[in-house]
Amino acid sequence: MDEETIKRLSDAVHEAASALNRAMAYAVQSGLRVDIEPEPSHLSVGHNPIPILRVHVYQER
């Protein structure tokens, strides 16, 4: 994979992580609870599993 493609992918992942962090901060400030947990993945590229995160946002009662 060429360096430009790697940079674009890296930038996209960074942007997505930043958006998730902002959304989680907003949710917590609004009194919601946010849980993030890894989920087993059956998806892979070669022998490299593709990581999956499950995000739960809810209001505790």
PDB file of C-alpha atoms in Angstrom:
ATOM      1  CA  MET A   1       0.000   0.000   0.000  1.00  0.00           C
ATOM      2  CA  ASP A   2       1.432   3.376  -0.888  1.00  0.00           C
ATOM      3  CA  GLU A   3       2.222   6.064   1.702  1.00  0.00           C
ATOM      4  CA  GLU A   4      -0.522   8.438   0.528  1.00  0.00           C
ATOM      5  CA  THR A   5      -3.211   5.772   0.948  1.00  0.00           C
ATOM      6  CA  ILE A   6      -1.878   4.869   4.398  1.00  0.00           C
ATOM      7  CA  LYS A   7      -1.954   8.558   5.385  1.00  0.00           C
ATOM      8  CA  ARG A   8      -5.543   8.972   4.156  1.00  0.00           C
ATOM      9  CA  LEU A   9      -6.653   5.868   6.050  1.00  0.00           C
ATOM     10  CA  SER A  10      -4.815   6.986   9.170  1.00  0.00           C
ATOM     11  CA  ASP A  11      -6.423  10.428   8.954  1.00  0.00           C
ATOM     12  CA  ALA A  12      -9.882   8.872   8.512  1.00  0.00           C
ATOM     13  CA  VAL A  13      -9.440   6.617  11.557  1.00  0.00           C
ATOM     14  CA  HIS A  14      -8.159   9.557  13.612  1.00  0.00           C
ATOM     15  CA  GLU A  15     -11.138  11.690  12.537  1.00  0.00           C
ATOM     16  CA  ALA A  16     -13.586   8.905  13.442  1.00  0.00           C
ATOM     17  CA  ALA A  17     -11.954   8.408  16.853  1.00  0.00           C
ATOM     18  CA  SER A  18     -12.099  12.146  17.533  1.00  0.00           C
ATOM     19  CA  ALA A  19     -15.785  12.255  16.590  1.00  0.00           C
ATOM     20  CA  LEU A  20     -16.483   9.303  18.910  1.00  0.00           C
ATOM     21  CA  ASN A  21     -14.622  11.025  21.753  1.00  0.00           C
ATOM     22  CA  ARG A  22     -16.627  14.248  21.259  1.00  0.00           C
ATOM     23  CA  ALA A  23     -19.917  12.338  21.142  1.00  0.00           C
ATOM     24  CA  MET A  24     -19.052  10.372  24.276  1.00  0.00           C
ATOM     25  CA  ALA A  25     -18.092  13.549  26.134  1.00  0.00           C
ATOM     26  CA  TYR A  26     -21.388  15.162  25.136  1.00  0.00           C
ATOM     27  CA  ALA A  27     -23.335  12.072  26.236  1.00  0.00           C
ATOM     28  CA  VAL A  28     -21.599  11.943  29.635  1.00  0.00           C
ATOM     29  CA  GLN A  29     -22.090  15.694  30.164  1.00  0.00           C
ATOM     30  CA  SER A  30     -25.772  15.124  29.402  1.00  0.00           C
ATOM     31  CA  GLY A  31     -26.009  12.526  32.161  1.00  0.00           C
ATOM     32  CA  LEU A  32     -25.841   9.434  29.981  1.00  0.00           C
ATOM     33  CA  ARG A  33     -23.602   6.442  30.451  1.00  0.00           C
ATOM     34  CA  VAL A  34     -21.308   5.207  27.688  1.00  0.00           C
ATOM     35  CA  ASP A  35     -19.845   1.700  27.655  1.00  0.00           C
ATOM     36  CA  ILE A  36     -17.416   0.520  25.016  1.00  0.00           C
ATOM     37  CA  GLU A  37     -16.453  -3.110  24.680  1.00  0.00           C
ATOM     38  CA  PRO A  38     -14.589  -5.118  22.078  1.00  0.00           C
ATOM     39  CA  GLU A  39     -16.672  -7.607  20.178  1.00  0.00           C
ATOM     40  CA  PRO A  40     -15.348 -10.873  18.791  1.00  0.00           C
ATOM     41  CA  SER A  41     -15.017 -10.557  15.053  1.00  0.00           C
ATOM     42  CA  HIS A  42     -15.317 -13.232  12.443  1.00  0.00           C
ATOM     43  CA  LEU A  43     -14.054 -10.728   9.861  1.00  0.00           C
ATOM     44  CA  SER A  44     -10.398 -10.756   8.934  1.00  0.00           C
ATOM     45  CA  VAL A  45      -7.971  -9.870   6.216  1.00  0.00           C
ATOM     46  CA  GLY A  46      -5.560 -12.726   5.860  1.00  0.00           C
ATOM     47  CA  HIS A  47      -4.814 -13.747   9.439  1.00  0.00           C
ATOM     48  CA  ASN A  48      -5.439 -10.240  10.814  1.00  0.00           C
ATOM     49  CA  PRO A  49      -8.798  -9.860  12.554  1.00  0.00           C
ATOM     50  CA  ILE A  50     -10.697  -6.649  11.909  1.00  0.00           C
ATOM     51  CA  PRO A  51     -11.380  -5.051  15.308  1.00  0.00           C
ATOM     52  CA  ILE A  52     -14.979  -4.266  16.182  1.00  0.00           C
ATOM     53  CA  LEU A  53     -16.132  -2.080  19.064  1.00  0.00           C
ATOM     54  CA  ARG A  54     -19.649  -2.166  20.432  1.00  0.00           C
ATOM     55  CA  VAL A  55     -20.727   1.176  21.921  1.00  0.00           C
ATOM     56  CA  HIS A  56     -23.701   1.377  24.272  1.00  0.00           C
ATOM     57  CA  VAL A  57     -25.172   4.748  25.288  1.00  0.00           C
ATOM     58  CA  TYR A  58     -27.933   4.690  27.848  1.00  0.00           C
ATOM     59  CA  GLN A  59     -29.482   6.467  30.782  1.00  0.00           C
ATOM     60  CA  GLU A  60     -29.081   4.792  34.134  1.00  0.00           C
ATOM     61  CA  ARG A  61     -32.312   4.503  36.109  1.00  0.00           C
TER      62      ARG A  61
END
